[in-house]
Every structure is written in C-alpha cells, then in structure tokens.
CSV table of C-alpha atoms in Angstrom, one decimal:
chain,number,residue,atom,x,y,z
A,24,MET,CA,-5.1,20.7,7.9
A,25,GLN,CA,-2.3,20.7,10.3
A,26,LYS,CA,-4.6,20.0,13.1
A,27,THR,CA,-6.0,17.0,11.1
A,28,LEU,CA,-2.4,15.7,10.8
A,29,LYS,CA,-1.5,16.1,14.3
A,30,ASN,CA,-4.5,14.1,15.3
A,31,LEU,CA,-3.6,11.4,13.0
A,32,PHE,CA,-0.2,11.1,14.1
A,33,ILE,CA,-1.2,10.6,17.7
A,34,LEU,CA,-2.1,7.0,16.5
A,35,SER,CA,1.7,6.5,15.7
A,36,ALA,CA,2.3,6.5,19.5
A,37,LEU,CA,0.3,3.3,19.8
A,38,THR,CA,2.6,0.2,20.3
A,39,LEU,CA,2.7,-2.1,17.2
A,40,THR,CA,3.5,-5.3,18.8
A,41,THR,CA,4.9,-8.5,16.9
A,42,SER,CA,5.0,-12.0,17.9
A,43,ILE,CA,6.4,-15.3,16.7
A,44,ILE,CA,5.7,-16.2,13.1
A,45,SER,CA,3.8,-19.3,12.1
A,46,THR,CA,2.9,-20.2,8.4
A,47,THR,CA,0.7,-22.8,6.8
A,48,SER,CA,-0.2,-23.4,3.3
A,49,TYR,CA,-3.5,-22.0,2.2
A,50,ALA,CA,-4.3,-22.5,-1.5
A,51,ASN,CA,-1.6,-20.3,-3.2
A,52,ASP,CA,-1.1,-18.1,-0.1
A,53,ASP,CA,0.9,-18.4,3.1
A,54,VAL,CA,-1.1,-17.5,6.3
A,55,ILE,CA,1.0,-15.8,8.9
A,56,THR,CA,-0.5,-15.6,12.3
A,57,ASP,CA,0.2,-12.5,14.4
A,58,ASP,CA,-0.4,-14.1,17.9
A,59,SER,CA,-0.5,-10.8,19.7
A,60,ARG,CA,-3.6,-9.9,17.9
A,61,ASN,CA,-4.9,-13.5,17.3
A,62,ARG,CA,-4.9,-12.4,13.6
A,63,THR,CA,-4.2,-14.6,10.6
A,64,ILE,CA,-2.9,-12.6,7.7
A,65,PRO,CA,-3.0,-14.2,4.2
A,66,ILE,CA,-0.2,-13.2,2.0
A,67,ASN,CA,1.2,-14.1,-1.4
A,68,ILE,CA,4.9,-13.7,-1.9
A,69,ALA,CA,6.5,-13.5,-5.3
A,70,LEU,CA,10.2,-13.4,-6.0
A,71,PRO,CA,12.1,-11.4,-8.6
A,72,SER,CA,11.8,-12.9,-12.2
A,73,ASN,CA,14.8,-11.4,-13.6
A,74,ASN,CA,17.5,-13.6,-12.1
A,75,ALA,CA,18.4,-10.8,-9.6
A,76,LYS,CA,21.5,-11.6,-7.5
A,77,CYS,CA,19.9,-10.9,-4.2
A,78,THR,CA,22.3,-11.3,-1.2
A,79,GLU,CA,22.7,-10.2,2.4
A,80,GLN,CA,25.5,-7.8,1.2
A,81,ALA,CA,23.6,-6.5,-2.0
A,82,LYS,CA,19.9,-6.7,-0.9
A,83,CYS,CA,17.0,-6.5,-3.4
A,84,PRO,CA,14.0,-4.2,-2.9
A,85,VAL,CA,10.8,-5.1,-1.5
A,86,ALA,CA,7.2,-3.9,-2.5
A,87,PHE,CA,3.9,-4.5,-0.6
A,88,ILE,CA,0.7,-4.8,-2.6
A,89,ASN,CA,-2.3,-3.4,-0.7
A,90,ALA,CA,-5.7,-4.3,-2.3
A,91,GLY,CA,-8.8,-2.0,-2.7
A,92,TYR,CA,-11.6,-2.8,-0.2
A,93,GLY,CA,-13.5,-6.0,-1.2
A,94,ILE,CA,-11.0,-6.9,-3.9
A,95,SER,CA,-8.7,-10.0,-3.5
A,96,HIS,CA,-5.0,-9.2,-2.7
A,97,ASN,CA,-4.2,-11.6,-5.6
A,98,LYS,CA,-5.9,-9.4,-8.2
A,99,TYR,CA,-3.0,-7.0,-8.7
A,100,THR,CA,-0.7,-9.4,-10.7
A,101,PHE,CA,-0.2,-6.9,-13.3
A,102,ALA,CA,1.6,-4.6,-10.6
A,103,SER,CA,3.5,-7.5,-9.0
A,104,ASN,CA,4.8,-8.6,-12.3
A,105,VAL,CA,6.2,-5.1,-13.0
A,106,PHE,CA,8.0,-5.1,-9.7
A,107,ASN,CA,9.2,-8.7,-10.0
A,108,GLN,CA,10.8,-7.9,-13.4
A,109,ARG,CA,12.6,-5.1,-11.9
A,110,GLY,CA,14.2,-7.1,-9.1
A,111,TYR,CA,11.6,-6.7,-6.2
A,112,LEU,CA,10.3,-9.2,-3.9
A,113,THR,CA,6.6,-8.6,-3.7
A,114,VAL,CA,4.2,-9.3,-0.7
A,115,ALA,CA,0.6,-9.1,-1.5
A,116,VAL,CA,-1.4,-8.6,1.7
A,117,ALA,CA,-5.2,-9.5,2.6
A,118,HIS,CA,-6.0,-6.6,5.0
A,119,GLU,CA,-9.7,-7.6,5.3
A,120,LEU,CA,-10.9,-10.6,7.2
A,121,LYS,CA,-14.5,-11.8,7.6
A,122,THR,CA,-14.3,-11.0,11.2
A,123,ASP,CA,-13.4,-7.5,10.8
A,124,PRO,CA,-16.0,-4.7,10.9
A,125,ASP,CA,-17.3,-3.4,7.7
A,126,LEU,CA,-15.6,-0.2,6.2
A,127,ASN,CA,-17.3,2.8,7.8
A,128,ARG,CA,-19.4,4.7,5.4
A,129,GLU,CA,-19.9,7.9,7.4
A,130,GLN,CA,-18.1,11.1,7.2
A,131,PRO,CA,-15.5,12.5,8.0
A,132,TYR,CA,-13.5,9.5,6.7
A,133,LEU,CA,-10.3,10.8,8.2
A,134,THR,CA,-11.7,10.0,11.5
A,135,THR,CA,-14.4,7.2,10.9
A,136,ARG,CA,-11.9,4.9,8.8
A,137,MET,CA,-8.8,5.4,10.8
A,138,GLU,CA,-9.5,2.2,12.6
A,139,ASN,CA,-9.4,0.3,9.3
A,140,TRP,CA,-6.2,2.2,8.0
A,141,HIS,CA,-4.4,1.9,11.3
A,142,ARG,CA,-5.1,-2.0,11.5
A,143,GLY,CA,-3.6,-2.2,8.1
A,144,VAL,CA,-0.5,-0.3,9.3
A,145,VAL,CA,-0.2,-2.7,12.3
A,146,THR,CA,-0.2,-5.6,9.8
A,147,LEU,CA,2.3,-4.1,7.6
A,148,LYS,CA,4.6,-3.6,10.3
A,149,PHE,CA,4.1,-6.9,11.7
A,150,LEU,CA,4.9,-8.5,8.3
A,151,VAL,CA,8.1,-6.1,7.8
A,152,ASN,CA,9.5,-7.1,11.1
A,153,GLU,CA,8.8,-11.0,10.6
A,154,LEU,CA,9.6,-11.3,7.0
A,155,ALA,CA,13.0,-9.5,7.3
A,156,SER,CA,14.5,-12.4,9.1
A,157,GLU,CA,12.8,-14.8,6.7
A,158,TYR,CA,14.3,-13.1,3.7
A,159,PRO,CA,17.7,-11.8,4.7
A,160,ALA,CA,18.6,-11.1,1.0
A,161,TYR,CA,15.8,-8.4,0.8
A,162,ASP,CA,15.7,-4.9,1.9
A,163,PHE,CA,12.7,-4.3,4.3
A,164,THR,CA,14.1,-0.8,5.5
A,165,LYS,CA,13.3,1.1,2.4
A,166,LEU,CA,10.0,-0.2,1.3
A,167,ALA,CA,7.8,0.4,-1.8
A,168,LEU,CA,4.1,0.5,-1.0
A,169,PHE,CA,1.5,0.0,-3.8
A,170,GLY,CA,-2.2,0.4,-2.9
A,171,HIS,CA,-5.6,0.8,-4.7
A,172,SER,CA,-8.2,2.8,-3.2
A,173,ASN,CA,-8.4,1.8,0.5
A,174,GLY,CA,-5.2,0.1,0.1
A,175,GLY,CA,-3.7,3.2,-1.0
A,176,ASP,CA,-5.1,5.0,2.0
A,177,ILE,CA,-3.3,2.4,4.2
A,178,SER,CA,0.0,3.0,2.2
A,179,ALA,CA,-0.2,6.6,2.7
A,180,LEU,CA,-0.7,6.3,6.3
A,181,TYR,CA,2.1,3.8,6.8
A,182,GLY,CA,4.4,6.4,5.0
A,183,SER,CA,3.3,9.2,7.2
A,184,ILE,CA,3.8,7.1,10.4
A,185,TYR,CA,7.2,5.5,9.2
A,186,PRO,CA,8.7,7.9,6.6
A,187,ASN,CA,12.2,6.7,7.2
A,188,GLU,CA,11.1,3.0,6.2
A,189,VAL,CA,9.6,4.0,2.9
A,190,SER,CA,11.2,5.0,-0.3
A,191,THR,CA,8.1,4.9,-2.8
A,192,ILE,CA,4.6,5.1,-2.6
A,193,ILE,CA,2.3,4.2,-5.5
A,194,THR,CA,-1.4,4.5,-5.2
A,195,LEU,CA,-4.2,3.9,-7.6
A,196,ASP,CA,-7.1,6.5,-7.1
A,197,HIS,CA,-6.9,6.4,-3.3
A,198,ARG,CA,-9.2,9.4,-2.2
A,199,ARG,CA,-9.3,9.7,1.7
A,200,MET,CA,-5.8,9.7,3.3
A,201,LEU,CA,-3.5,12.6,2.7
A,202,ILE,CA,-0.4,11.9,0.5
A,203,PRO,CA,2.7,12.3,2.7
A,204,ARG,CA,4.5,15.6,2.1
A,205,ASN,CA,8.1,14.4,2.4
A,206,LYS,CA,11.0,15.2,0.1
A,207,ASN,CA,12.6,11.7,0.8
A,208,ILE,CA,9.4,9.6,-0.4
A,209,ARG,CA,8.7,9.4,-4.1
A,210,VAL,CA,5.0,9.1,-4.8
A,211,LEU,CA,3.1,8.3,-7.9
A,212,THR,CA,-0.6,8.4,-7.8
A,213,LEU,CA,-2.8,7.4,-10.7
A,214,ARG,CA,-6.0,9.0,-10.7
A,215,GLY,CA,-9.3,7.6,-12.0
A,216,SER,CA,-11.6,10.0,-13.9
A,217,ASP,CA,-15.0,9.1,-12.4
A,218,TYR,CA,-14.5,10.3,-8.7
A,219,PRO,CA,-12.7,13.3,-7.0
A,220,ALA,CA,-10.3,12.9,-4.1
A,221,ASP,CA,-11.2,14.4,-0.6
A,222,ALA,CA,-9.9,17.9,0.3
A,223,ASN,CA,-6.1,18.0,0.8
A,224,VAL,CA,-5.4,14.5,-0.4
A,225,LEU,CA,-3.6,15.6,-3.4
A,226,LEU,CA,-0.9,18.2,-3.6
A,227,THR,CA,-1.4,21.6,-4.8
A,228,ALA,CA,0.7,22.9,-7.8
A,229,GLU,CA,2.9,24.9,-5.3
A,230,GLU,CA,3.4,21.5,-3.3
A,231,GLN,CA,4.3,19.6,-6.3
A,232,GLY,CA,7.1,22.1,-7.0
A,233,VAL,CA,8.6,21.1,-3.5
A,234,TYR,CA,7.9,17.3,-3.1
A,235,PRO,CA,8.8,14.4,-5.5
A,236,VAL,CA,5.0,13.5,-6.1
A,237,LYS,CA,3.6,12.8,-9.6
A,238,GLN,CA,-0.2,12.9,-9.9
A,239,THR,CA,-1.4,11.5,-13.2
A,240,LEU,CA,-5.1,11.6,-14.3
A,241,ILE,CA,-5.9,8.5,-16.6
A,242,GLU,CA,-8.7,9.8,-18.9
A,243,LYS,CA,-11.7,7.5,-19.1
A,244,SER,CA,-10.3,5.2,-16.3
A,245,ARG,CA,-12.8,4.1,-13.6
A,246,HIS,CA,-12.0,3.7,-9.9
A,247,ASN,CA,-13.4,0.2,-9.9
A,248,ASP,CA,-11.4,-1.0,-12.9
A,249,MET,CA,-8.0,-0.4,-11.4
A,250,TYR,CA,-7.1,-4.1,-10.9
A,251,ASP,CA,-6.5,-7.2,-12.9
A,252,GLY,CA,-10.3,-7.3,-13.8
A,253,GLY,CA,-10.1,-4.0,-15.5
A,254,PRO,CA,-9.6,-3.4,-19.3
A,255,LYS,CA,-6.5,-4.3,-21.0
A,256,TRP,CA,-5.7,-0.8,-22.2
A,257,LEU,CA,-5.9,0.4,-18.5
A,258,LEU,CA,-3.9,-2.4,-17.2
A,259,ASP,CA,-1.2,-1.6,-19.9
A,260,ARG,CA,-1.3,2.1,-19.0
A,261,MET,CA,-0.9,1.5,-15.3
A,262,SER,CA,1.8,-1.1,-15.8
A,263,LYS,CA,3.8,1.5,-17.9
A,264,GLU,CA,3.4,4.1,-15.2
A,265,VAL,CA,4.6,1.8,-12.5
A,266,GLY,CA,7.4,0.6,-14.5
A,267,ALA,CA,8.6,4.0,-15.4
A,268,LEU,CA,8.8,5.1,-11.7
A,269,ASN,CA,11.0,2.0,-11.0
A,270,SER,CA,13.2,2.1,-14.1
C-alpha cells in the first residue's frame, strides 16, 4: 500500500499550469478555457441561498461538485442545494469532454485510471486559481470536494496531492482511489450496497479511530442511483447526511 501511495504522489510533481481565463455563455453553464491545455471546461456556479454576508474580510466557503462518469455535472442539484443553504458557493464541473479517451476498464485501476483522475485534478487546480480572483468574497484555500463514483476518485486524489487546500471530502460510493489518511481533512463517504470498494480504499476500524472519516453504508441503495435521477428516499437520505456534516 505504501509503495502504491508513493507512486501516486510522484504525479504531484507534475506542473499544474494555468492561463488567462475566458468565459462564454453556454446554456446554463459558463465555459472556461484553459489555454495552456487548449481545454474548455463547462462549469455551473451557484451562490449561497441564505443571504450569507460574504466579504473579502469574512469569506464564505466553496464546494466543488464532481460528477460520476457519464453523468452530467448538473445532475447533483440535491447536493448543491444543501451546500448553498449552508453558505457555500458551489462549482459543478464537467470533467469529461467528447475528445477525452474513454475511462479505462482494465485493472489495476490505480494505474490505468490515473490519467483520468489526474486530468481532473489539473482542472480543479486551474479553476481554483482562476475563480479565486473572480470571487474574492469566497475562500478557495480550504475547499469542500464532493464527488460521485469517478468524481469521488478525483476528489480523493486532489485531497491527497493538495491536503493543505482541502477541509472536507464527501464521496458517493467512489470505489478506486484511496481515501486520504489525514487528520486535518474531514471525510464522509456514503456507500452503496451493490458494489464493494477496491482494497485499501476505505479505512480499517483501527484507522477510523485515528482519522476524521465517516463511512456510512446506505442499505438498499444502488451505485448508479446516487444522483438527481435516483429515488426520492435516497436523495433525502444523502441530503441529510451531507447537511449534517456541514451543520
């Protein structure tokens, strides 16, 4: 496991470059262009809905919403609403473009899917650097990262590479990338009941006594239902769990 982690963190030495931001209107999204990668990034930004007094002197928190593979970044409004009601600015990110290679289906995923996850980390880092200047009344130095499935894997990798920039990680049944073992990052992972996580992704009982990680199995929940299209009872349960962590 330690050797695996060492190999993962070699990737953090890669330079994550940024460039001048440009935005255009695209349906309900903004499209931000990272010129250094010639990459357009659709995002959907929602401001707090509770009349939060956000200023440069008293900044409000920020949460990034990272979708599951093949699901629109705009299909997690249940989570965005919870964050917005608690004073967060939310940024829903479209990580997958039509020009990207398909998600690798070959084992071992910690190796074969790293390109996808690391591309997501580069995108998040770019957005953090650019949006911080666009939204000075919000704190982009201590992020909340929310992700379903592959979006949870991206969130976990970002927290491992940039632990000092992340306060909270919430994942919905991510199954491949190891949860960061860090005493300064709160983690909530809601587990579906139909698929197991890969080895070492979740914490052992002993590790849970050391790190602020909550692993909650939702009985009768399905991995592929953990988004806006899922049953109401599941959306209500997930909203309650996310809200409780951010109370």
